[in-house]
Amino acid sequence: MSDKAQEKGATNIPEPLVLPNVKKVIAVLSGKGGVGKSTVTSLLACEFARRGYKVGILDADVTGPSIPKIFGVNKKLEVKNDKLQPAISKLGIKVVSLNLLLPSEDDPVIWRGPMLSKVIKEFWEQVDWGELDYLFIDLPPGTSDVMITVFQSIPVEGAIVVTTPQDLASLIVKKSMKMVKRVKNGKLLGIVENMSYFVCPDNQKEYYIFGASKVEKIAMEYGIEVLAKVPIDPVMVQMADEGKIEEYNKNVFSHVKF
């Protein structure tokens, strides 16, 4: 289908439901898996929560949710007044994830696209989000059903794209960037290069394990800002594994504003 045909079809899509108490919705995405979207989403949420903002996370990676694990949140979600109640992290971040509805966190979700899209819409429309300054959406890899549903059903302020230095990751990430520009109201807020380098604890030198950084070149090509270069940090990995990401104090997003 041509770009013009896609744009013409987009005009027939109904406007997304606006929740007046949720001020800004920001999607975190990447065309490739394994680049650290959930890590970036978590670090951003923690940073903005520390600034005193009311923050939430919608875990849209339905078949591979990891946000509850990262935050150490395991209490099952409850329904009150016909609305699903988010889990609350130590910093007060509201978290909604399918993993908090499953009998066991390692139970697989074997659903086709329409069912995945349906649950994403319900996570937006049927959850009591209350008042939020920022809602971050952790998207699954790829450019298919869930990503399309998010941009069509939720009033997304803009998208943050996550990549790593490898050429393959950069190539696939560009696909998602192009898709954001094609969807209705799609807007790129910036790009984050995760696993950018490693600081050796013995000599404090930076080593580019996955190759030289390419993020500035990509950002220039698409006319967007480089929000951060996130280093490989075993301490951060350990804290995420232990559900203590909110205790990680080396946030590289301290300068970021939306």
XYZ file of C-alpha atoms in Angstrom:
258
model
C 0.000 0.000 0.000
C 1.360 3.430 -0.895
C 2.006 6.174 1.681
C -0.854 8.218 0.211
C -3.252 5.301 0.528
C -2.190 4.785 4.118
C -2.694 8.479 4.890
C -6.127 8.407 3.237
C -7.138 5.369 5.278
C -5.878 7.024 8.470
C -8.420 9.833 8.078
C -11.221 7.310 8.677
C -9.826 6.267 12.059
C -11.849 7.673 14.995
C -10.097 10.001 17.404
C -8.633 8.249 20.472
C -10.389 8.499 23.815
C -8.936 11.368 25.847
C -8.650 10.950 29.611
C -8.630 14.543 30.943
C -6.658 13.614 34.064
C -3.791 12.069 32.093
C -1.744 14.983 30.777
C 0.983 13.418 28.610
C 1.292 9.930 27.132
C 4.720 8.916 25.854
C 5.406 5.679 23.989
C 8.777 3.928 24.226
C 9.438 1.718 21.225
C 11.918 0.015 18.952
C 11.533 -2.182 15.915
C 13.972 -4.676 17.435
C 13.696 -6.787 20.566
C 16.374 -6.950 23.223
C 17.470 -3.316 23.023
C 16.200 -2.415 26.486
C 12.881 -0.626 25.972
C 11.597 -1.741 29.374
C 14.799 -0.550 31.045
C 14.553 2.861 29.387
C 10.845 3.112 30.229
C 11.570 2.270 33.866
C 14.450 4.737 34.198
C 12.374 7.526 32.650
C 9.434 6.800 34.952
C 11.704 6.797 38.007
C 13.345 10.069 37.004
C 10.055 11.895 36.512
C 8.610 10.432 39.719
C 11.633 11.732 41.649
C 10.920 15.197 40.273
C 7.542 15.069 41.971
C 5.401 14.249 38.945
C 2.556 11.749 39.064
C 3.697 8.908 36.804
C 2.242 5.704 35.401
C 3.439 2.856 33.183
C 1.228 0.902 30.801
C 3.053 -2.312 29.989
C 1.934 -2.902 26.399
C 4.451 -5.686 25.820
C 1.614 -8.122 26.504
C 3.353 -11.356 25.491
C 6.663 -10.459 27.155
C 5.879 -8.151 30.074
C 8.792 -7.279 32.346
C 7.812 -4.011 34.061
C 6.370 -5.688 37.216
C 9.569 -7.701 37.657
C 11.767 -4.607 37.271
C 9.785 -2.710 39.920
C 9.296 -5.643 42.265
C 5.528 -5.318 41.951
C 3.653 -8.616 42.273
C 0.286 -7.853 43.857
C -2.568 -8.877 41.554
C -4.656 -6.040 40.138
C -8.103 -5.545 41.633
C -11.367 -4.138 40.278
C -13.115 -1.328 42.135
C -16.191 0.532 40.878
C -15.894 -1.346 37.571
C -12.361 -0.017 37.039
C -9.071 -1.894 37.186
C -6.839 -0.476 39.922
C -3.140 -0.071 39.051
C -0.403 -1.486 41.238
C 1.671 1.144 43.048
C 5.482 1.063 43.222
C 7.613 2.394 46.090
C 7.969 5.775 44.361
C 4.228 5.911 43.745
C 4.409 4.923 40.067
C 1.158 3.346 38.876
C 1.766 0.105 36.966
C -0.614 -1.895 34.799
C 0.592 -5.103 33.177
C -1.014 -8.320 32.029
C 1.459 -10.184 34.242
C -0.393 -8.741 37.236
C -3.565 -10.486 36.066
C -2.133 -13.927 35.293
C -2.221 -16.786 37.848
C 1.562 -17.039 37.604
C 4.101 -14.556 36.231
C 5.659 -17.207 33.984
C 2.360 -18.222 32.356
C 2.517 -17.635 28.572
C 0.065 -15.389 26.734
C -0.906 -17.229 23.544
C -3.139 -14.712 21.808
C -3.616 -13.521 18.260
C -3.369 -9.872 17.228
C -7.028 -8.831 17.762
C -6.999 -10.035 21.368
C -3.717 -8.232 22.056
C -5.160 -5.015 20.646
C -8.312 -5.413 22.718
C -6.448 -5.708 26.011
C -4.328 -2.639 25.204
C -7.473 -0.562 24.643
C -8.918 -1.867 27.905
C -5.716 -0.973 29.766
C -6.267 2.610 28.619
C -10.044 2.898 28.859
C -10.942 0.550 31.752
C -8.177 1.407 34.227
C -8.567 3.954 37.011
C -5.412 5.906 36.207
C -6.473 8.863 38.337
C -4.395 12.017 37.857
C -1.147 11.537 35.945
C 1.370 14.033 34.631
C 3.064 11.348 32.533
C 2.008 7.905 31.358
C 4.823 5.924 29.736
C 3.851 3.042 27.461
C 6.349 0.202 27.113
C 5.703 -1.189 23.624
C 6.657 -4.630 22.296
C 9.187 -4.955 19.473
C 7.989 -4.685 15.899
C 5.626 -2.445 13.972
C 2.446 -4.507 13.944
C -0.889 -4.735 15.772
C -0.060 -3.494 19.267
C 1.923 -0.470 18.099
C -0.810 0.488 15.641
C -3.478 0.079 18.339
C -1.584 2.309 20.768
C -1.250 5.166 18.307
C -4.832 4.848 17.069
C -6.567 4.316 20.427
C -4.501 6.410 22.846
C -3.673 10.144 22.507
C 0.096 9.685 22.417
C 2.087 12.886 22.873
C 5.045 11.364 21.065
C 7.456 8.441 20.873
C 10.929 7.754 22.203
C 12.914 5.301 20.116
C 15.459 2.964 21.713
C 18.404 1.528 19.804
C 21.820 -0.019 20.384
C 25.085 0.619 18.490
C 24.903 -2.475 16.228
C 24.180 -1.858 12.547
C 21.385 -4.444 12.553
C 19.601 -2.752 15.453
C 19.942 0.658 13.822
C 18.501 -0.636 10.555
C 15.432 -2.178 12.198
C 14.908 0.800 14.511
C 14.654 3.050 11.469
C 11.629 1.043 10.360
C 9.788 1.889 13.569
C 10.776 5.549 13.238
C 9.320 5.679 9.753
C 6.153 4.006 10.981
C 5.698 6.570 13.750
C 5.853 9.322 11.152
C 3.213 7.564 9.050
C 0.616 6.874 11.734
C -1.966 9.494 12.558
C -0.608 12.115 14.986
C 2.721 10.259 15.156
C 5.600 12.344 16.511
C 9.191 11.463 17.426
C 10.410 13.046 20.673
C 13.934 11.688 20.604
C 16.185 8.656 20.510
C 18.056 6.748 23.229
C 21.086 4.562 22.590
C 21.127 1.784 25.171
C 24.194 -0.382 25.926
C 26.177 2.431 24.360
C 29.443 1.736 26.180
C 30.952 0.102 29.252
C 32.987 1.927 31.895
C 35.732 -0.318 33.230
C 35.768 -0.116 37.041
C 39.559 -0.587 37.111
C 40.608 2.346 34.906
C 37.338 4.260 34.292
C 37.875 4.056 30.528
C 34.905 3.738 28.187
C 34.829 0.645 25.979
C 32.419 0.394 23.040
C 31.626 -3.303 23.233
C 28.952 -3.244 20.512
C 30.861 -0.880 18.245
C 31.087 2.871 17.851
C 28.000 4.938 18.561
C 25.771 5.697 15.585
C 22.982 7.497 17.383
C 23.992 11.041 16.416
C 23.923 10.085 12.746
C 20.447 8.569 13.061
C 19.181 11.561 15.034
C 20.494 13.968 12.426
C 18.909 11.953 9.638
C 15.482 12.179 11.278
C 15.845 15.626 12.791
C 15.385 14.518 16.409
C 17.256 14.866 19.691
C 19.594 12.326 21.254
C 18.076 12.028 24.721
C 20.756 9.821 26.242
C 23.481 7.256 25.755
C 22.861 4.648 28.432
C 25.949 2.654 29.455
C 26.134 -1.051 30.225
C 25.991 -1.145 34.011
C 25.985 -4.486 35.885
C 24.636 -2.684 38.979
C 21.573 -1.489 37.077
C 21.009 -4.988 35.670
C 21.212 -6.511 39.147
C 18.771 -3.958 40.589
C 16.301 -4.598 37.769
C 16.581 -8.352 38.338
C 15.913 -7.821 42.045
C 12.957 -5.488 41.450
C 14.830 -2.512 42.886
C 15.202 -0.266 39.843
C 13.886 2.685 41.859
C 17.000 2.498 44.036
C 19.326 2.952 41.054
C 20.797 6.445 41.434
C 22.737 6.967 38.207
C 19.870 8.195 36.080
C 21.084 9.456 32.721
C 17.752 11.169 32.056
C 18.114 13.940 34.653
C 18.266 16.596 31.910
C 15.330 15.307 29.838
C 12.140 17.359 29.563
C 8.920 16.742 27.635
